[in-house]
Coordinates of C-alpha atoms in Angstrom, one line a residue:
Chain A
X10 CA 189.5 154.3 185.3
X11 CA 187.8 158.1 184.4
X12 CA 186.4 155.7 180.8
X13 CA 184.9 153.1 182.4
X14 CA 183.3 155.5 184.6
X15 CA 181.8 157.7 182.4
X16 CA 181.2 154.3 180.2
X17 CA 179.1 152.9 183.0
X18 CA 177.3 156.8 183.7
X19 CA 176.6 156.9 180.0
X20 CA 174.9 153.3 180.6
X21 CA 172.7 153.6 183.3
X22 CA 171.0 156.5 180.9
X23 CA 171.0 154.2 177.4
X24 CA 169.1 151.7 179.8
X25 CA 166.9 154.6 182.2
X26 CA 165.8 156.2 178.9
X27 CA 165.7 153.2 177.3
X28 CA 163.6 151.4 179.5
X29 CA 161.0 155.0 180.6
X30 CA 160.5 155.6 176.4
X31 CA 159.7 152.1 175.9
X32 CA 157.0 152.9 178.8
X33 CA 155.8 155.2 177.1
X34 CA 155.5 153.8 173.3
X35 CA 154.5 150.9 174.4
X36 CA 150.5 151.7 173.9
X37 CA 151.3 153.3 170.9
X38 CA 153.4 149.8 169.5
X39 CA 150.3 147.6 171.5
X40 CA 147.9 150.0 169.4
X41 CA 149.5 149.8 165.8
X42 CA 150.4 146.1 166.2
X43 CA 146.8 145.0 167.8
X44 CA 144.6 147.7 164.9
X45 CA 146.7 145.2 161.9
X46 CA 146.9 141.8 163.1
X47 CA 144.0 139.7 161.4
X48 CA 142.0 137.8 163.2
X49 CA 143.8 134.7 162.9
X50 CA 146.9 136.5 164.5
X51 CA 144.9 137.6 167.1
X52 CA 144.2 134.4 168.5
X53 CA 147.4 133.0 167.7
X54 CA 148.9 132.9 170.7
X55 CA 153.2 132.8 169.4
X56 CA 152.6 136.1 168.0
X57 CA 154.4 139.0 169.8
X58 CA 154.8 142.2 168.2
X59 CA 155.0 141.6 164.0
X60 CA 151.5 139.2 162.8
X61 CA 151.9 137.1 160.3
X62 CA 149.1 138.2 158.9
X63 CA 149.4 142.1 158.7
X64 CA 145.5 143.9 157.1
X65 CA 144.7 146.7 156.5
X66 CA 140.9 146.2 157.0
X67 CA 140.3 147.6 159.9
X68 CA 140.5 150.7 159.1
X69 CA 139.1 151.2 155.8
X70 CA 135.6 149.7 158.1
X71 CA 137.0 152.3 161.1
X72 CA 137.2 154.7 158.7
X73 CA 134.0 154.4 157.2
X74 CA 131.9 154.0 160.6
X75 CA 133.3 157.0 161.9
X76 CA 133.0 159.2 158.4
X77 CA 136.5 159.6 159.4
X78 CA 137.5 163.1 156.6
X79 CA 134.6 164.9 157.2
X80 CA 134.3 164.5 160.7
X81 CA 138.3 165.0 161.3
X82 CA 138.0 168.0 158.5
X83 CA 135.5 169.9 160.8
X84 CA 136.8 168.5 163.7
X85 CA 140.5 170.5 162.5
X86 CA 138.9 173.7 161.5
X87 CA 137.4 173.4 165.1
X88 CA 140.3 173.4 167.2
X89 CA 142.2 175.5 164.9
X90 CA 139.8 178.0 165.3
X91 CA 140.2 178.0 168.6
X92 CA 143.4 178.7 168.8
X93 CA 143.5 181.7 166.9
X94 CA 141.0 182.9 169.5
X95 CA 142.8 181.9 172.4
X96 CA 146.2 182.5 171.3
X97 CA 145.3 186.3 170.6
X98 CA 142.5 187.0 173.3
X99 CA 145.5 185.6 175.8
X100 CA 148.3 187.0 174.5
X101 CA 145.9 190.4 174.7
X102 CA 145.4 189.5 178.3
X103 CA 148.8 189.1 179.0
X104 CA 150.5 192.2 177.7
X105 CA 147.4 193.9 179.5
X106 CA 148.9 192.8 182.9
X107 CA 153.0 193.1 181.9
X108 CA 153.3 196.1 180.6
X109 CA 151.3 198.9 182.3
X110 CA 150.5 200.0 185.2
X111 CA 146.4 200.1 186.6
X112 CA 144.8 200.5 189.7
X113 CA 144.2 196.6 191.4
X114 CA 146.6 195.2 189.1
X115 CA 147.9 192.8 191.6
X116 CA 144.3 191.4 192.7
X117 CA 143.4 190.9 188.7
X118 CA 146.4 188.8 188.7
X119 CA 145.5 186.7 191.7
X120 CA 142.6 186.5 190.0
X121 CA 144.1 184.4 187.2
X122 CA 146.4 182.6 189.4
X123 CA 143.3 181.4 190.7
X124 CA 141.8 180.9 187.6
X125 CA 144.6 178.1 186.9
X126 CA 143.6 176.7 190.8
X127 CA 140.3 176.4 190.6
X128 CA 139.3 173.0 188.8
X129 CA 136.9 173.6 186.5
X130 CA 134.1 170.7 187.8
X131 CA 133.6 173.4 190.2
X132 CA 131.9 175.5 188.6
X133 CA 130.5 173.1 185.7
X134 CA 126.9 172.9 187.5
X135 CA 126.3 176.8 186.3
X136 CA 128.1 177.2 183.3
X137 CA 125.6 173.7 182.2
X138 CA 122.3 175.7 183.5
X139 CA 123.1 179.4 182.6
X140 CA 124.3 177.8 178.7
X141 CA 121.4 175.4 178.8
X142 CA 119.1 178.5 178.8
X143 CA 120.7 181.0 177.6
X144 CA 119.2 184.7 175.9
X145 CA 120.8 187.6 176.0
X146 CA 118.4 190.0 174.7
X147 CA 115.9 187.5 173.7
X148 CA 119.0 186.7 170.5
X149 CA 118.8 183.5 171.3
X150 CA 114.8 182.6 170.5
X151 CA 114.8 185.1 167.6
X152 CA 117.1 182.9 165.7
X153 CA 116.6 179.5 166.8
X154 CA 112.7 179.3 168.3
X155 CA 113.7 178.9 172.0
X156 CA 115.8 179.6 174.4
X157 CA 119.3 177.7 175.0
X158 CA 122.6 176.9 173.2
X159 CA 123.5 173.3 174.6
X160 CA 124.4 170.7 171.7
X161 CA 125.9 173.5 169.2
X162 CA 129.7 175.3 169.9
X163 CA 128.6 178.2 170.4
X164 CA 129.3 178.0 174.2
X165 CA 133.0 177.0 173.8
X166 CA 133.8 180.0 171.3
X167 CA 131.7 182.0 173.8
X168 CA 133.9 180.8 176.4
X169 CA 136.7 181.3 174.8
X170 CA 136.5 184.6 172.8
X171 CA 135.9 185.7 177.2
X172 CA 139.6 184.2 178.3
X173 CA 137.9 181.1 179.9
X174 CA 138.6 178.6 177.3
X175 CA 140.6 175.2 177.7
X176 CA 143.2 176.3 180.6
X177 CA 142.8 179.8 179.7
X178 CA 144.8 180.5 182.4
X179 CA 147.7 179.4 182.3
X180 CA 148.1 180.8 178.8
X181 CA 147.3 184.3 180.3
X182 CA 150.5 183.5 182.2
X183 CA 153.2 182.3 180.3
X184 CA 151.9 185.0 178.1
X185 CA 152.8 187.4 181.2
X186 CA 155.9 186.2 181.4
X187 CA 156.9 186.1 178.3
X188 CA 156.5 189.3 177.7
X189 CA 158.1 190.8 180.9
X190 CA 160.7 189.7 179.7
X191 CA 161.1 191.2 176.9
X192 CA 163.4 194.6 176.7
X193 CA 161.6 197.5 177.2
X194 CA 163.5 199.2 174.7
X195 CA 161.6 197.8 171.8
X196 CA 158.1 199.9 173.0
X197 CA 159.7 203.1 173.8
X198 CA 161.3 202.8 170.0
X199 CA 158.1 201.7 169.0
X200 CA 156.5 204.6 170.7
X201 CA 159.7 207.1 169.4
X202 CA 158.6 206.2 165.9
X203 CA 155.1 207.4 166.2
X204 CA 153.2 204.2 166.6
X205 CA 150.4 203.5 168.7
X206 CA 149.5 201.2 170.8
X207 CA 147.5 198.7 169.1
X208 CA 149.6 198.6 165.8
X209 CA 152.3 197.9 168.8
X210 CA 150.9 195.1 170.1
X211 CA 149.9 193.7 167.3
X212 CA 153.4 194.3 165.0
X213 CA 155.9 194.7 166.9
X214 CA 155.0 192.3 170.7
X215 CA 153.3 189.6 168.3
X216 CA 155.9 188.7 166.4
X217 CA 158.4 189.4 168.9
X218 CA 157.0 186.5 171.2
X219 CA 156.5 183.7 168.8
X220 CA 158.1 181.9 170.7
X221 CA 155.3 182.1 173.7
X222 CA 152.7 181.7 170.7
X223 CA 154.2 178.6 169.1
X224 CA 153.7 177.2 172.3
X225 CA 150.5 178.3 173.8
X226 CA 149.4 177.4 170.3
X227 CA 150.5 173.6 170.5
X228 CA 149.1 173.7 173.6
X229 CA 146.1 174.6 172.8
X230 CA 145.8 173.2 169.8
X231 CA 146.5 169.5 171.6
X232 CA 144.5 170.2 174.6
X233 CA 141.9 171.5 172.5
X234 CA 141.7 168.4 170.6
X235 CA 142.4 166.5 172.9
X236 CA 139.7 167.7 175.1
X237 CA 136.4 166.1 176.9
X238 CA 134.8 167.8 179.2
X239 CA 133.9 170.7 177.6
X240 CA 132.4 168.9 174.6
X241 CA 130.3 166.6 176.9
X242 CA 128.9 169.4 179.0
X243 CA 127.4 171.2 176.1
X244 CA 127.5 168.3 174.6
X245 CA 129.1 168.9 171.1
X246 CA 127.8 167.2 168.9
X247 CA 130.5 163.8 167.7
X248 CA 130.6 165.1 164.0
X249 CA 132.9 168.2 165.4
X250 CA 134.5 166.3 167.8
X251 CA 136.1 163.7 166.7
X252 CA 137.0 162.0 170.2
X253 CA 134.0 161.9 171.5
X254 CA 133.1 159.2 168.1
X255 CA 136.0 157.5 169.0
X256 CA 134.0 156.2 172.6
X257 CA 131.2 155.0 171.0
X258 CA 132.8 152.8 167.8
X259 CA 132.8 149.5 170.1
X260 CA 128.6 150.3 170.4
X261 CA 128.5 151.5 167.0
X262 CA 130.4 148.0 165.2
X263 CA 128.5 146.0 167.7
X264 CA 125.3 147.0 166.4
X265 CA 125.5 148.0 162.5
X266 CA 128.6 145.4 162.4
X267 CA 127.7 142.6 165.0
X268 CA 131.1 142.6 165.3
X269 CA 130.4 141.2 169.4
X270 CA 133.9 139.9 170.2
X271 CA 135.3 142.1 172.7
X272 CA 139.3 141.2 171.7
X273 CA 138.0 141.7 167.7
X274 CA 135.7 145.2 169.2
X275 CA 139.2 145.9 170.6
X276 CA 141.2 146.4 167.4
X277 CA 138.9 148.6 165.7
X278 CA 138.8 150.8 168.5
X279 CA 142.6 150.9 168.6
X280 CA 142.9 151.7 164.5
X281 CA 140.2 154.5 165.5
X282 CA 142.8 155.6 168.7
X283 CA 145.8 155.6 166.0
X284 CA 143.6 157.7 163.4
X285 CA 142.1 160.7 165.9
X286 CA 144.9 160.7 167.2
X287 CA 147.7 161.1 164.1
X288 CA 146.4 164.5 163.0
X289 CA 148.2 165.1 166.2
X290 CA 150.9 163.5 165.8
X291 CA 152.3 164.8 162.6
X292 CA 152.0 168.1 163.8
X293 CA 153.6 167.3 166.9
X294 CA 156.0 165.8 165.4
X295 CA 156.9 168.7 163.0
X296 CA 156.5 171.3 165.4
X297 CA 158.3 169.3 168.4
X298 CA 162.1 171.2 167.9
X299 CA 160.1 174.5 168.1
X300 CA 158.0 173.7 170.3
X301 CA 160.2 172.9 172.8
X302 CA 162.3 175.7 172.1
X303 CA 159.9 177.5 172.8
X304 CA 158.4 176.1 176.2
X305 CA 162.1 176.7 177.8
X306 CA 162.2 180.2 175.8
X307 CA 159.2 181.5 176.9
X308 CA 158.6 181.8 180.5
X309 CA 156.5 179.0 181.5
X310 CA 158.7 178.8 184.6
X311 CA 157.7 181.9 186.3
Chain B
X24 CA 135.5 228.7 187.1
X25 CA 134.8 225.0 186.7
X26 CA 138.3 223.3 185.7
X27 CA 138.9 221.2 182.8
X28 CA 140.0 218.3 184.1
X29 CA 142.6 215.7 181.9
X30 CA 143.7 212.7 182.1
X31 CA 147.3 212.4 182.8
X32 CA 150.1 210.1 180.3
X33 CA 149.8 207.0 182.9
X34 CA 145.6 207.5 183.3
X35 CA 145.7 206.9 180.0
X36 CA 148.4 204.4 180.0
X37 CA 146.1 202.3 182.7
X38 CA 142.9 203.2 181.0
X39 CA 144.5 201.1 177.4
X40 CA 145.7 198.8 179.9
X41 CA 141.9 197.6 181.1
X42 CA 140.9 197.3 177.8
X43 CA 143.2 194.7 177.0
X44 CA 142.3 192.8 179.8
X45 CA 138.8 193.4 179.5
X46 CA 137.7 190.1 177.8
X47 CA 139.4 188.3 180.5
X48 CA 137.4 190.3 182.4
X49 CA 133.7 189.4 181.4
X50 CA 134.8 185.9 181.2
X51 CA 135.9 185.8 184.8
X52 CA 133.1 188.1 186.5
X53 CA 130.5 185.5 184.6
X54 CA 132.3 182.0 184.3
X55 CA 134.0 182.2 187.3
X56 CA 132.8 184.7 189.7
X57 CA 129.1 184.2 188.8
X58 CA 129.6 180.2 189.2
X59 CA 131.4 180.2 192.2
X60 CA 128.4 182.0 193.8
X61 CA 126.2 180.3 192.1
X62 CA 127.2 177.3 192.3
X63 CA 126.9 177.8 196.5
X64 CA 123.7 178.3 196.0
X65 CA 123.1 175.1 194.5
X66 CA 124.3 173.2 197.4
X67 CA 122.1 174.6 199.3
X68 CA 119.0 173.7 197.5
X69 CA 117.1 171.2 195.7
X70 CA 117.8 172.7 192.5
X71 CA 114.7 171.0 189.1
X72 CA 115.7 171.8 186.0
X73 CA 112.7 172.9 184.6
X74 CA 112.0 170.5 181.2
X75 CA 112.5 172.3 177.7
X76 CA 113.2 175.4 177.5
X77 CA 115.6 175.4 179.4
X78 CA 115.4 177.1 183.6
X79 CA 115.8 175.9 187.5
X80 CA 114.0 176.9 190.5
X81 CA 116.0 176.4 194.2
X82 CA 113.9 175.3 197.1
X83 CA 116.3 175.7 199.9
X84 CA 116.7 173.2 201.7
X85 CA 119.6 174.5 204.2
X86 CA 122.3 172.0 205.3
X87 CA 120.8 169.3 204.1
X88 CA 123.1 168.2 201.4
X89 CA 125.6 168.6 203.7
X90 CA 124.4 166.1 206.0
X91 CA 123.5 164.3 203.3
X92 CA 127.0 164.1 201.5
X93 CA 128.9 163.3 204.8
X94 CA 126.3 160.9 207.4
X95 CA 123.8 159.1 204.3
X96 CA 125.8 159.1 201.7
X97 CA 127.7 155.5 200.4
X98 CA 130.3 156.3 199.0
X99 CA 131.6 159.8 198.9
X100 CA 134.2 159.9 202.1
X101 CA 135.5 156.7 200.7
X102 CA 136.8 158.4 197.1
X103 CA 136.9 162.2 198.9
X104 CA 139.9 160.3 201.0
X105 CA 141.2 157.9 198.5
X106 CA 141.6 161.0 195.7
X107 CA 143.4 162.6 198.6
X108 CA 145.7 160.2 199.5
X109 CA 146.4 158.9 195.9
X110 CA 147.3 162.5 195.6
X111 CA 149.8 162.9 198.4
X112 CA 151.5 159.4 196.8
X113 CA 151.5 160.1 193.8
X114 CA 152.4 163.9 193.9
X115 CA 156.2 163.6 195.9
X116 CA 156.7 160.8 193.2
X117 CA 155.5 163.2 189.9
X118 CA 157.9 166.2 191.2
X119 CA 161.0 163.7 192.0
X120 CA 160.6 161.6 188.8
X121 CA 160.1 164.8 186.1
X122 CA 163.3 166.2 187.6
X123 CA 165.6 163.3 188.0
X124 CA 164.3 162.7 184.1
X125 CA 165.0 166.5 183.8
X126 CA 168.1 166.2 184.9
X127 CA 169.1 163.3 182.5
X128 CA 167.5 165.0 179.6
X129 CA 168.6 168.3 180.2
X130 CA 172.4 166.4 179.7
X131 CA 174.3 165.7 176.0
X132 CA 174.5 162.9 174.4
X133 CA 173.8 161.3 171.2
X134 CA 170.0 161.4 169.9
X135 CA 169.2 163.8 172.7
X136 CA 166.2 165.2 170.1
X137 CA 164.1 161.9 169.4
X138 CA 164.4 161.0 172.9
X139 CA 162.8 164.4 174.2
X140 CA 160.3 164.4 171.3
X141 CA 159.8 161.1 172.9
X142 CA 159.1 162.4 176.0
X143 CA 156.7 165.1 175.5
X144 CA 154.8 162.6 173.4
X145 CA 152.3 162.2 176.7
X146 CA 151.9 165.9 176.5
X147 CA 149.8 165.0 173.5
X148 CA 148.4 161.8 174.4
X149 CA 147.3 162.6 177.5
X150 CA 143.6 162.1 176.8
X151 CA 140.2 161.1 178.5
X152 CA 138.3 159.2 176.1
X153 CA 141.7 158.0 175.0
X154 CA 143.0 156.5 177.8
X155 CA 140.4 153.6 178.8
X156 CA 141.0 152.3 175.3
X157 CA 145.1 152.8 175.8
X158 CA 145.4 151.4 179.3
X159 CA 143.3 148.6 177.4
X160 CA 145.9 148.3 175.0
X161 CA 149.0 148.9 177.8
X162 CA 147.1 145.4 179.6
X163 CA 148.5 143.4 176.6
X164 CA 151.5 145.3 175.9
X165 CA 152.0 144.5 179.4
X166 CA 151.3 140.7 178.6
X167 CA 152.0 140.1 175.0
X168 CA 150.0 140.5 172.7
X169 CA 148.9 137.5 172.8
X170 CA 147.8 136.5 176.4
X171 CA 144.9 139.5 175.8
X172 CA 142.8 137.2 173.2
X173 CA 144.6 134.2 176.0
X174 CA 142.5 135.7 178.3
X175 CA 138.9 136.0 177.0
X176 CA 139.3 132.7 175.1
X177 CA 139.8 131.4 179.6
X178 CA 143.0 129.6 178.2
X179 CA 145.9 129.8 180.9
X180 CA 147.7 133.5 181.4
X181 CA 151.0 134.6 179.2
X182 CA 154.4 134.0 181.0
X183 CA 155.3 136.8 178.5
X184 CA 153.0 138.8 181.7
X185 CA 156.0 140.6 183.6
X186 CA 154.9 138.8 187.8
X187 CA 154.9 141.8 190.8
X188 CA 153.5 139.8 193.3
X189 CA 156.8 137.5 192.6
X190 CA 159.7 140.3 192.9
X191 CA 157.6 141.1 196.3
X192 CA 157.2 137.9 198.1
X193 CA 161.3 138.4 197.6
X194 CA 161.4 141.3 198.9
X195 CA 159.3 140.6 202.0
X196 CA 161.7 137.8 201.7
X197 CA 164.2 140.1 201.9
X198 CA 163.1 141.3 205.6
X199 CA 162.6 144.8 204.3
X200 CA 159.6 146.4 206.1
X201 CA 156.2 145.9 204.0
X202 CA 154.8 150.0 204.6
X203 CA 158.2 151.1 202.2
X204 CA 158.2 148.1 200.4
X205 CA 154.3 148.4 199.7
X206 CA 154.8 152.4 198.6
X207 CA 157.2 151.5 196.4
X208 CA 155.8 149.1 195.1
X209 CA 151.9 150.9 194.2
X210 CA 155.0 153.5 193.3
X211 CA 156.2 150.7 190.4
X212 CA 152.6 149.5 189.4
X213 CA 151.8 153.2 188.7
X214 CA 155.2 154.0 186.8
X215 CA 153.0 154.3 183.7
X216 CA 150.3 156.6 185.2
X217 CA 153.6 158.4 186.9
X218 CA 155.1 158.8 183.3
X219 CA 152.2 159.9 181.4
X220 CA 151.4 162.3 184.3
X221 CA 155.1 164.0 183.7
X222 CA 155.3 165.5 180.6
X223 CA 154.9 169.3 181.6
X224 CA 156.9 168.8 184.5
X225 CA 160.0 167.9 182.4
X226 CA 159.5 170.9 180.3
X227 CA 159.2 173.1 182.9
X228 CA 161.8 171.7 185.1
X229 CA 164.4 172.0 181.9
X230 CA 163.8 174.7 181.3
X231 CA 164.3 176.0 184.7
X232 CA 167.6 174.2 184.7
X233 CA 168.4 175.7 182.0
X234 CA 167.7 179.0 183.3
X235 CA 170.6 178.5 185.9
X236 CA 173.8 181.1 185.5
X237 CA 176.7 178.3 184.5
X238 CA 179.0 180.4 186.8
X239 CA 177.5 178.5 189.6
X240 CA 178.6 175.4 188.5
X241 CA 182.1 176.1 187.0
X242 CA 182.2 177.9 191.5
X243 CA 181.1 174.6 192.6
X244 CA 183.6 172.9 190.1
X245 CA 187.0 175.1 191.2
X246 CA 186.3 174.8 194.7
X247 CA 186.2 171.2 194.2
X248 CA 182.6 169.8 195.5
X249 CA 182.0 166.4 193.4
X250 CA 178.7 166.1 191.3
X251 CA 177.1 165.0 193.8
X252 CA 177.2 168.0 196.0
X253 CA 176.6 170.3 193.0
X254 CA 173.2 169.0 192.9
X255 CA 172.3 169.5 196.7
X256 CA 174.2 172.6 197.1
X257 CA 173.7 174.0 193.3
X258 CA 171.4 172.6 191.1
X259 CA 168.5 172.2 194.2
X260 CA 168.4 175.1 195.6
X261 CA 167.5 177.0 192.5
X262 CA 165.4 175.0 191.2
X263 CA 163.4 175.1 194.1
X264 CA 161.1 177.9 193.0
X265 CA 159.6 175.8 190.2
X266 CA 159.3 172.8 192.4
X267 CA 157.0 175.3 193.4
X268 CA 155.4 176.0 190.2
X269 CA 155.5 172.3 189.5
X270 CA 153.6 171.1 192.8
X271 CA 150.7 174.3 191.9
X272 CA 150.1 172.4 188.3
X273 CA 150.6 168.1 189.7
X274 CA 148.4 168.9 192.4
X275 CA 145.4 170.7 190.0
X276 CA 146.5 168.6 187.6
X277 CA 145.7 165.9 189.9
X278 CA 142.5 166.6 190.9
X279 CA 141.2 167.2 188.1
X280 CA 140.9 163.1 186.6
X281 CA 140.5 162.0 190.6
X282 CA 137.8 159.9 191.4
X283 CA 135.5 163.0 193.6
X284 CA 135.5 165.1 190.8
X285 CA 134.3 161.7 188.5
X286 CA 131.7 161.3 191.1
X287 CA 130.7 165.4 191.3
X288 CA 129.9 164.5 187.4
X289 CA 128.2 161.3 188.0
X290 CA 126.2 162.7 190.6
X291 CA 124.8 165.6 188.6
X292 CA 124.8 164.4 185.2
X293 CA 123.5 160.8 185.9
X294 CA 121.6 160.9 189.0
X295 CA 120.4 165.0 188.6
X296 CA 121.0 165.4 192.2
X297 CA 122.6 168.2 191.1
X298 CA 122.6 170.1 194.8
X299 CA 124.9 167.4 195.7
X300 CA 126.8 167.6 193.0
X301 CA 128.0 171.3 194.2
X302 CA 128.8 170.2 197.8
X303 CA 130.6 167.0 196.3
X304 CA 133.0 169.7 194.1
X305 CA 132.8 172.5 196.7
X306 CA 134.2 169.9 199.4
X307 CA 136.4 168.9 197.1
X308 CA 137.6 172.0 196.5
X309 CA 138.5 173.4 199.1
X310 CA 140.1 170.3 199.9
X311 CA 142.5 170.4 197.9
X312 CA 143.2 174.5 197.9
X313 CA 143.7 174.0 201.6
X314 CA 146.7 170.9 201.2
X315 CA 148.0 173.1 198.3
X316 CA 148.2 176.1 200.3
X317 CA 149.9 174.1 203.5
X318 CA 152.5 172.6 200.9
X319 CA 153.1 175.9 199.0
X320 CA 153.5 177.4 202.5
X321 CA 156.3 174.3 204.0
X322 CA 158.3 174.9 200.8
X323 CA 158.2 178.6 200.4
X324 CA 159.3 178.6 203.8
X325 CA 162.2 177.0 202.9
X326 CA 162.6 178.1 199.5
X327 CA 166.1 180.2 198.3
X328 CA 165.4 182.9 195.7
X329 CA 167.9 183.7 193.3
X330 CA 166.5 187.5 192.5

């Protein structure tokens, strides 16, 4: 009796998980199939999931048109440097909130929470206007000849350095929770041994915060890579942000290669999307286990 | 005689604390406080961006933008209400779904690692640019890949497509109340959105479930509680604080992708009506924050804090 019951529960669970898993994977499967199907296959109503004449020619053209290797390299460098800054700045701020007592601490931490809840969209206009005429002490004019740093990557770096990058509030929160969970004795021991505050932070706390660092790094990498809001707002060049290139891929193909058929265009777009998500996917598969453990151990839970 | 002022050790540490949060504080002041003030300013004015080298001028218009948004604008009110409505429908669904999934994924079974990896994929693939394209290929998947081509070339739709209307009719004939039914069918129709919006929430709930001390479950078992009772009496109350965290995250996330934000964006950057866009942003943000505050309060009242 109990055996039957257990089997049935297991079956239910398997069914639900497979169903939901399929829903998650289906777009990816669909894109893979459509991107390797030949024109013949796409118009064959009997074709489902397994193309008869698989071909990689779509990828070849897309790689050429997107200037894939160069762009993705640039994008990855851009994202990786931003992630490094995010981890450094947010962990510092989180540590400051977790381990030091100073006046107005509660109020200031309330501001961090506010930062998480206020959507970027509310303040996009002032930020746009600010960077459009950005010229502190005439530095920008001296270098570029005219004020404003739109269309470059500088605004994104500036905001990230000042702890206001893509979802920085959340990262500060995660680090704060994690540092608060670490035993105070570690720092006391360091202090007794003669380590200064900064030494303690860099050489002891940051090393101990590995799960939180991995969590934030993965989140930051992925969200920065996927971000289109900021790159649209700051008019960052297509050559740096590859996800922007995908959205214009269809029109590029229509113009340059005279591919006007919507179905075929979609095949190329799918190939493009797959190429774009490939690095993130590989990274995720490598870091996946540590990432999930990290989330569970770091104090994202609050 | 002048006494030499010396900082105490606590004050010194406090200063160092300020030093640690300094970068964020500057950023917050420049990018958030200043911007919020500017947004409010914009909403009461007509903003003209001077061509060429940046700069802008403001021309006071009083409440005109607000009046225009509510009285004259063609789609603002509808967009706002439908965005809020969608949010109120989606948020409980996302919370229930992610809690349910977290419960399933927290159990021990073979292949759990792979399943978890799959379930967090939506977090990774959550990109606006990719979304439109993904939804297209989703449609293809739902109706078989061939359907897409067949539809484009004008042929009959595929038999592989899943017919939701058939199911709805069947249940209506059973005599189920239409209101309940429409909520359920809306939920089913949105299953893709809900799943793809639940990634982070599932992670948070799994972490929450693992933080429940196992002694609680032991006591429940010894007292003879069934699994059902254990869930309602032990698991849910202890997970409740994280429900709040998740709710806040879900609402903010949902809002930042809603149509009303899209409207504000297009008003600013395709119609160049910055003042009106500021009005849209302010009103929708205030509405969202109000809903957030009310919901958090309501839940917090019934929440038991373990620590």
